Amino acid sequence: IYIAAPYTSHRATSAERGAEQHARFTVITRYAAAQMRDGWAVFSPITHGHPIWLHSGCELDASAAGWAEVNMAMMRESRFLHVLCLKGWEKSTGLAYERQWFHARGVPAQMVDLEPHWFDSPMLQAYCMPDDHR
């Protein structure tokens, strides 16, 4: 399963951007872990890439283009696409690209609307929970 979700933040300050991206990473990684507990092999570019980027001293290219080769290799191997409908998912250009790519290959997107318990802290609620869940 390839797990697609929004990641890039457009918040005003670097601290806010970092907080939002970390919140998204947390929810997405929890979802990936739940899928693995259910016996699925998963790849989440955010779960995989976020800690690598942090441990590079934030020197690796954080853009979609910077991760395109790695993500594309995983997309080619994935038979399923799960789209996590976190706050802002409809506006994510990277997510739109992933959906189009899989669609062109006959892989439908399974849209995943997480229940409110996935957002168990004020930070996760603020940055990740869709407005219609409040």
JSON list of C-alpha atoms in Angstrom, two decimals:
[
{"chain": "A", "resi": 1, "resn": "ILE", "atom": "CA", "xyz": [0.00, 0.00, 0.00]},
{"chain": "A", "resi": 2, "resn": "TYR", "atom": "CA", "xyz": [1.31, 3.42, -0.95]},
{"chain": "A", "resi": 3, "resn": "ILE", "atom": "CA", "xyz": [0.04, 5.91, 1.64]},
{"chain": "A", "resi": 4, "resn": "ALA", "atom": "CA", "xyz": [-0.48, 9.40, 0.22]},
{"chain": "A", "resi": 5, "resn": "ALA", "atom": "CA", "xyz": [-1.26, 12.43, 2.36]},
{"chain": "A", "resi": 6, "resn": "PRO", "atom": "CA", "xyz": [-0.55, 16.16, 2.45]},
{"chain": "A", "resi": 7, "resn": "TYR", "atom": "CA", "xyz": [2.77, 17.19, 3.96]},
{"chain": "A", "resi": 8, "resn": "THR", "atom": "CA", "xyz": [4.01, 20.57, 2.73]},
{"chain": "A", "resi": 9, "resn": "SER", "atom": "CA", "xyz": [3.03, 23.41, 5.03]},
{"chain": "A", "resi": 10, "resn": "HIS", "atom": "CA", "xyz": [2.36, 26.97, 3.95]},
{"chain": "A", "resi": 11, "resn": "ARG", "atom": "CA", "xyz": [2.23, 28.43, 7.47]},
{"chain": "A", "resi": 12, "resn": "ALA", "atom": "CA", "xyz": [3.74, 31.86, 8.06]},
{"chain": "A", "resi": 13, "resn": "THR", "atom": "CA", "xyz": [6.73, 30.93, 10.22]},
{"chain": "A", "resi": 14, "resn": "SER", "atom": "CA", "xyz": [9.26, 28.11, 10.09]},
{"chain": "A", "resi": 15, "resn": "ALA", "atom": "CA", "xyz": [8.19, 27.03, 13.59]},
{"chain": "A", "resi": 16, "resn": "GLU", "atom": "CA", "xyz": [4.57, 26.73, 12.48]},
{"chain": "A", "resi": 17, "resn": "ARG", "atom": "CA", "xyz": [5.57, 24.89, 9.31]},
{"chain": "A", "resi": 18, "resn": "GLY", "atom": "CA", "xyz": [7.69, 22.47, 11.32]},
{"chain": "A", "resi": 19, "resn": "ALA", "atom": "CA", "xyz": [4.88, 21.86, 13.82]},
{"chain": "A", "resi": 20, "resn": "GLU", "atom": "CA", "xyz": [2.35, 21.20, 11.08]},
{"chain": "A", "resi": 21, "resn": "GLN", "atom": "CA", "xyz": [4.64, 18.84, 9.19]},
{"chain": "A", "resi": 22, "resn": "HIS", "atom": "CA", "xyz": [5.50, 16.96, 12.37]},
{"chain": "A", "resi": 23, "resn": "ALA", "atom": "CA", "xyz": [1.80, 16.63, 13.24]},
{"chain": "A", "resi": 24, "resn": "ARG", "atom": "CA", "xyz": [1.07, 15.24, 9.78]},
{"chain": "A", "resi": 25, "resn": "PHE", "atom": "CA", "xyz": [4.02, 12.86, 10.08]},
{"chain": "A", "resi": 26, "resn": "THR", "atom": "CA", "xyz": [2.63, 11.61, 13.40]},
{"chain": "A", "resi": 27, "resn": "VAL", "atom": "CA", "xyz": [-0.87, 10.82, 12.13]},
{"chain": "A", "resi": 28, "resn": "ILE", "atom": "CA", "xyz": [0.38, 9.31, 8.86]},
{"chain": "A", "resi": 29, "resn": "THR", "atom": "CA", "xyz": [2.93, 7.12, 10.64]},
{"chain": "A", "resi": 30, "resn": "ARG", "atom": "CA", "xyz": [0.32, 5.88, 13.11]},
{"chain": "A", "resi": 31, "resn": "TYR", "atom": "CA", "xyz": [-1.87, 4.91, 10.16]},
{"chain": "A", "resi": 32, "resn": "ALA", "atom": "CA", "xyz": [1.05, 3.14, 8.46]},
{"chain": "A", "resi": 33, "resn": "ALA", "atom": "CA", "xyz": [1.75, 1.22, 11.68]},
{"chain": "A", "resi": 34, "resn": "ALA", "atom": "CA", "xyz": [-1.90, 0.18, 11.95]},
{"chain": "A", "resi": 35, "resn": "GLN", "atom": "CA", "xyz": [-1.83, -1.15, 8.39]},
{"chain": "A", "resi": 36, "resn": "MET", "atom": "CA", "xyz": [1.35, -3.10, 9.12]},
{"chain": "A", "resi": 37, "resn": "ARG", "atom": "CA", "xyz": [-0.22, -4.57, 12.27]},
{"chain": "A", "resi": 38, "resn": "ASP", "atom": "CA", "xyz": [-3.01, -5.78, 9.98]},
{"chain": "A", "resi": 39, "resn": "GLY", "atom": "CA", "xyz": [-0.43, -7.57, 7.82]},
{"chain": "A", "resi": 40, "resn": "TRP", "atom": "CA", "xyz": [0.03, -5.10, 4.95]},
{"chain": "A", "resi": 41, "resn": "ALA", "atom": "CA", "xyz": [3.33, -4.00, 3.48]},
{"chain": "A", "resi": 42, "resn": "VAL", "atom": "CA", "xyz": [3.24, -0.21, 3.31]},
{"chain": "A", "resi": 43, "resn": "PHE", "atom": "CA", "xyz": [5.25, 2.72, 2.07]},
{"chain": "A", "resi": 44, "resn": "SER", "atom": "CA", "xyz": [4.57, 6.26, 3.16]},
{"chain": "A", "resi": 45, "resn": "PRO", "atom": "CA", "xyz": [6.86, 8.87, 1.63]},
{"chain": "A", "resi": 46, "resn": "ILE", "atom": "CA", "xyz": [6.25, 11.06, 4.68]},
{"chain": "A", "resi": 47, "resn": "THR", "atom": "CA", "xyz": [6.91, 8.34, 7.26]},
{"chain": "A", "resi": 48, "resn": "HIS", "atom": "CA", "xyz": [10.03, 7.36, 5.35]},
{"chain": "A", "resi": 49, "resn": "GLY", "atom": "CA", "xyz": [11.28, 10.78, 4.30]},
{"chain": "A", "resi": 50, "resn": "HIS", "atom": "CA", "xyz": [10.51, 13.08, 7.25]},
{"chain": "A", "resi": 51, "resn": "PRO", "atom": "CA", "xyz": [13.05, 11.54, 9.67]},
{"chain": "A", "resi": 52, "resn": "ILE", "atom": "CA", "xyz": [15.68, 11.19, 6.94]},
{"chain": "A", "resi": 53, "resn": "TRP", "atom": "CA", "xyz": [15.27, 14.88, 6.08]},
{"chain": "A", "resi": 54, "resn": "LEU", "atom": "CA", "xyz": [15.51, 15.86, 9.77]},
{"chain": "A", "resi": 55, "resn": "HIS", "atom": "CA", "xyz": [18.62, 13.75, 10.30]},
{"chain": "A", "resi": 56, "resn": "SER", "atom": "CA", "xyz": [20.26, 15.29, 7.25]},
{"chain": "A", "resi": 57, "resn": "GLY", "atom": "CA", "xyz": [20.26, 18.52, 9.24]},
{"chain": "A", "resi": 58, "resn": "CYS", "atom": "CA", "xyz": [17.41, 19.62, 6.94]},
{"chain": "A", "resi": 59, "resn": "GLU", "atom": "CA", "xyz": [19.96, 19.88, 4.14]},
{"chain": "A", "resi": 60, "resn": "LEU", "atom": "CA", "xyz": [18.35, 17.39, 1.74]},
{"chain": "A", "resi": 61, "resn": "ASP", "atom": "CA", "xyz": [15.99, 18.86, -0.80]},
{"chain": "A", "resi": 62, "resn": "ALA", "atom": "CA", "xyz": [12.59, 18.77, 0.92]},
{"chain": "A", "resi": 63, "resn": "SER", "atom": "CA", "xyz": [10.66, 19.43, -2.30]},
{"chain": "A", "resi": 64, "resn": "ALA", "atom": "CA", "xyz": [8.67, 16.81, -4.17]},
{"chain": "A", "resi": 65, "resn": "ALA", "atom": "CA", "xyz": [11.30, 16.94, -6.91]},
{"chain": "A", "resi": 66, "resn": "GLY", "atom": "CA", "xyz": [13.99, 16.14, -4.36]},
{"chain": "A", "resi": 67, "resn": "TRP", "atom": "CA", "xyz": [12.22, 12.93, -3.38]},
{"chain": "A", "resi": 68, "resn": "ALA", "atom": "CA", "xyz": [10.74, 12.02, -6.78]},
{"chain": "A", "resi": 69, "resn": "GLU", "atom": "CA", "xyz": [13.17, 9.20, -7.58]},
{"chain": "A", "resi": 70, "resn": "VAL", "atom": "CA", "xyz": [12.64, 7.43, -4.26]},
{"chain": "A", "resi": 71, "resn": "ASN", "atom": "CA", "xyz": [8.87, 7.93, -4.26]},
{"chain": "A", "resi": 72, "resn": "MET", "atom": "CA", "xyz": [8.52, 6.84, -7.89]},
{"chain": "A", "resi": 73, "resn": "ALA", "atom": "CA", "xyz": [10.37, 3.59, -7.21]},
{"chain": "A", "resi": 74, "resn": "MET", "atom": "CA", "xyz": [7.89, 2.84, -4.43]},
{"chain": "A", "resi": 75, "resn": "MET", "atom": "CA", "xyz": [4.89, 3.91, -6.47]},
{"chain": "A", "resi": 76, "resn": "ARG", "atom": "CA", "xyz": [5.87, 1.47, -9.24]},
{"chain": "A", "resi": 77, "resn": "GLU", "atom": "CA", "xyz": [5.94, -1.39, -6.72]},
{"chain": "A", "resi": 78, "resn": "SER", "atom": "CA", "xyz": [2.67, -0.53, -4.96]},
{"chain": "A", "resi": 79, "resn": "ARG", "atom": "CA", "xyz": [-0.58, -2.25, -5.86]},
{"chain": "A", "resi": 80, "resn": "PHE", "atom": "CA", "xyz": [-2.84, -0.14, -3.65]},
{"chain": "A", "resi": 81, "resn": "LEU", "atom": "CA", "xyz": [-3.20, 3.56, -2.91]},
{"chain": "A", "resi": 82, "resn": "HIS", "atom": "CA", "xyz": [-4.60, 4.90, 0.35]},
{"chain": "A", "resi": 83, "resn": "VAL", "atom": "CA", "xyz": [-5.23, 8.64, 0.46]},
{"chain": "A", "resi": 84, "resn": "LEU", "atom": "CA", "xyz": [-5.46, 10.06, 3.98]},
{"chain": "A", "resi": 85, "resn": "CYS", "atom": "CA", "xyz": [-7.98, 12.89, 3.99]},
{"chain": "A", "resi": 86, "resn": "LEU", "atom": "CA", "xyz": [-6.14, 15.13, 6.44]},
{"chain": "A", "resi": 87, "resn": "LYS", "atom": "CA", "xyz": [-6.83, 18.85, 6.62]},
{"chain": "A", "resi": 88, "resn": "GLY", "atom": "CA", "xyz": [-5.90, 20.41, 3.28]},
{"chain": "A", "resi": 89, "resn": "TRP", "atom": "CA", "xyz": [-5.68, 17.18, 1.30]},
{"chain": "A", "resi": 90, "resn": "GLU", "atom": "CA", "xyz": [-7.80, 18.64, -1.50]},
{"chain": "A", "resi": 91, "resn": "LYS", "atom": "CA", "xyz": [-5.23, 21.40, -2.12]},
{"chain": "A", "resi": 92, "resn": "SER", "atom": "CA", "xyz": [-2.09, 19.24, -2.10]},
{"chain": "A", "resi": 93, "resn": "THR", "atom": "CA", "xyz": [-0.37, 19.26, -5.49]},
{"chain": "A", "resi": 94, "resn": "GLY", "atom": "CA", "xyz": [1.82, 16.29, -4.56]},
{"chain": "A", "resi": 95, "resn": "LEU", "atom": "CA", "xyz": [-1.19, 14.26, -3.51]},
{"chain": "A", "resi": 96, "resn": "ALA", "atom": "CA", "xyz": [-3.01, 15.20, -6.72]},
{"chain": "A", "resi": 97, "resn": "TYR", "atom": "CA", "xyz": [-0.02, 13.99, -8.74]},
{"chain": "A", "resi": 98, "resn": "GLU", "atom": "CA", "xyz": [0.11, 10.67, -6.86]},
{"chain": "A", "resi": 99, "resn": "ARG", "atom": "CA", "xyz": [-3.63, 10.10, -7.38]},
{"chain": "A", "resi": 100, "resn": "GLN", "atom": "CA", "xyz": [-3.36, 10.87, -11.10]},
{"chain": "A", "resi": 101, "resn": "TRP", "atom": "CA", "xyz": [-0.35, 8.61, -11.50]},
{"chain": "A", "resi": 102, "resn": "PHE", "atom": "CA", "xyz": [-2.08, 5.64, -9.86]},
{"chain": "A", "resi": 103, "resn": "HIS", "atom": "CA", "xyz": [-5.35, 6.33, -11.68]},
{"chain": "A", "resi": 104, "resn": "ALA", "atom": "CA", "xyz": [-3.53, 6.24, -15.04]},
{"chain": "A", "resi": 105, "resn": "ARG", "atom": "CA", "xyz": [-2.34, 2.74, -14.13]},
{"chain": "A", "resi": 106, "resn": "GLY", "atom": "CA", "xyz": [-5.77, 1.50, -13.12]},
{"chain": "A", "resi": 107, "resn": "VAL", "atom": "CA", "xyz": [-5.20, 1.66, -9.37]},
{"chain": "A", "resi": 108, "resn": "PRO", "atom": "CA", "xyz": [-8.16, 3.34, -7.66]},
{"chain": "A", "resi": 109, "resn": "ALA", "atom": "CA", "xyz": [-7.57, 5.52, -4.64]},
{"chain": "A", "resi": 110, "resn": "GLN", "atom": "CA", "xyz": [-9.02, 4.30, -1.39]},
{"chain": "A", "resi": 111, "resn": "MET", "atom": "CA", "xyz": [-10.00, 7.52, 0.36]},
{"chain": "A", "resi": 112, "resn": "VAL", "atom": "CA", "xyz": [-9.37, 7.19, 4.10]},
{"chain": "A", "resi": 113, "resn": "ASP", "atom": "CA", "xyz": [-11.38, 9.47, 6.35]},
{"chain": "A", "resi": 114, "resn": "LEU", "atom": "CA", "xyz": [-9.87, 8.93, 9.79]},
{"chain": "A", "resi": 115, "resn": "GLU", "atom": "CA", "xyz": [-12.08, 8.89, 12.86]},
{"chain": "A", "resi": 116, "resn": "PRO", "atom": "CA", "xyz": [-11.64, 11.66, 15.45]},
{"chain": "A", "resi": 117, "resn": "HIS", "atom": "CA", "xyz": [-9.72, 9.40, 17.86]},
{"chain": "A", "resi": 118, "resn": "TRP", "atom": "CA", "xyz": [-6.73, 9.52, 15.48]},
{"chain": "A", "resi": 119, "resn": "PHE", "atom": "CA", "xyz": [-6.35, 13.21, 16.39]},
{"chain": "A", "resi": 120, "resn": "ASP", "atom": "CA", "xyz": [-5.79, 12.75, 20.12]},
{"chain": "A", "resi": 121, "resn": "SER", "atom": "CA", "xyz": [-4.01, 15.98, 20.93]},
{"chain": "A", "resi": 122, "resn": "PRO", "atom": "CA", "xyz": [-4.75, 19.67, 20.35]},
{"chain": "A", "resi": 123, "resn": "MET", "atom": "CA", "xyz": [-1.78, 19.87, 17.96]},
{"chain": "A", "resi": 124, "resn": "LEU", "atom": "CA", "xyz": [-3.03, 16.99, 15.82]},
{"chain": "A", "resi": 125, "resn": "GLN", "atom": "CA", "xyz": [-6.53, 18.40, 15.84]},
{"chain": "A", "resi": 126, "resn": "ALA", "atom": "CA", "xyz": [-5.33, 21.86, 14.80]},
{"chain": "A", "resi": 127, "resn": "TYR", "atom": "CA", "xyz": [-3.03, 20.75, 12.00]},
{"chain": "A", "resi": 128, "resn": "CYS", "atom": "CA", "xyz": [-4.53, 17.48, 10.74]},
{"chain": "A", "resi": 129, "resn": "MET", "atom": "CA", "xyz": [-8.21, 17.06, 11.59]},
{"chain": "A", "resi": 130, "resn": "PRO", "atom": "CA", "xyz": [-10.50, 18.10, 8.76]},
{"chain": "A", "resi": 131, "resn": "ASP", "atom": "CA", "xyz": [-12.86, 20.91, 9.73]},
{"chain": "A", "resi": 132, "resn": "ASP", "atom": "CA", "xyz": [-15.92, 18.72, 9.17]},
{"chain": "A", "resi": 133, "resn": "HIS", "atom": "CA", "xyz": [-14.77, 16.38, 12.01]},
{"chain": "A", "resi": 134, "resn": "ARG", "atom": "CA", "xyz": [-14.97, 19.06, 14.71]}
]
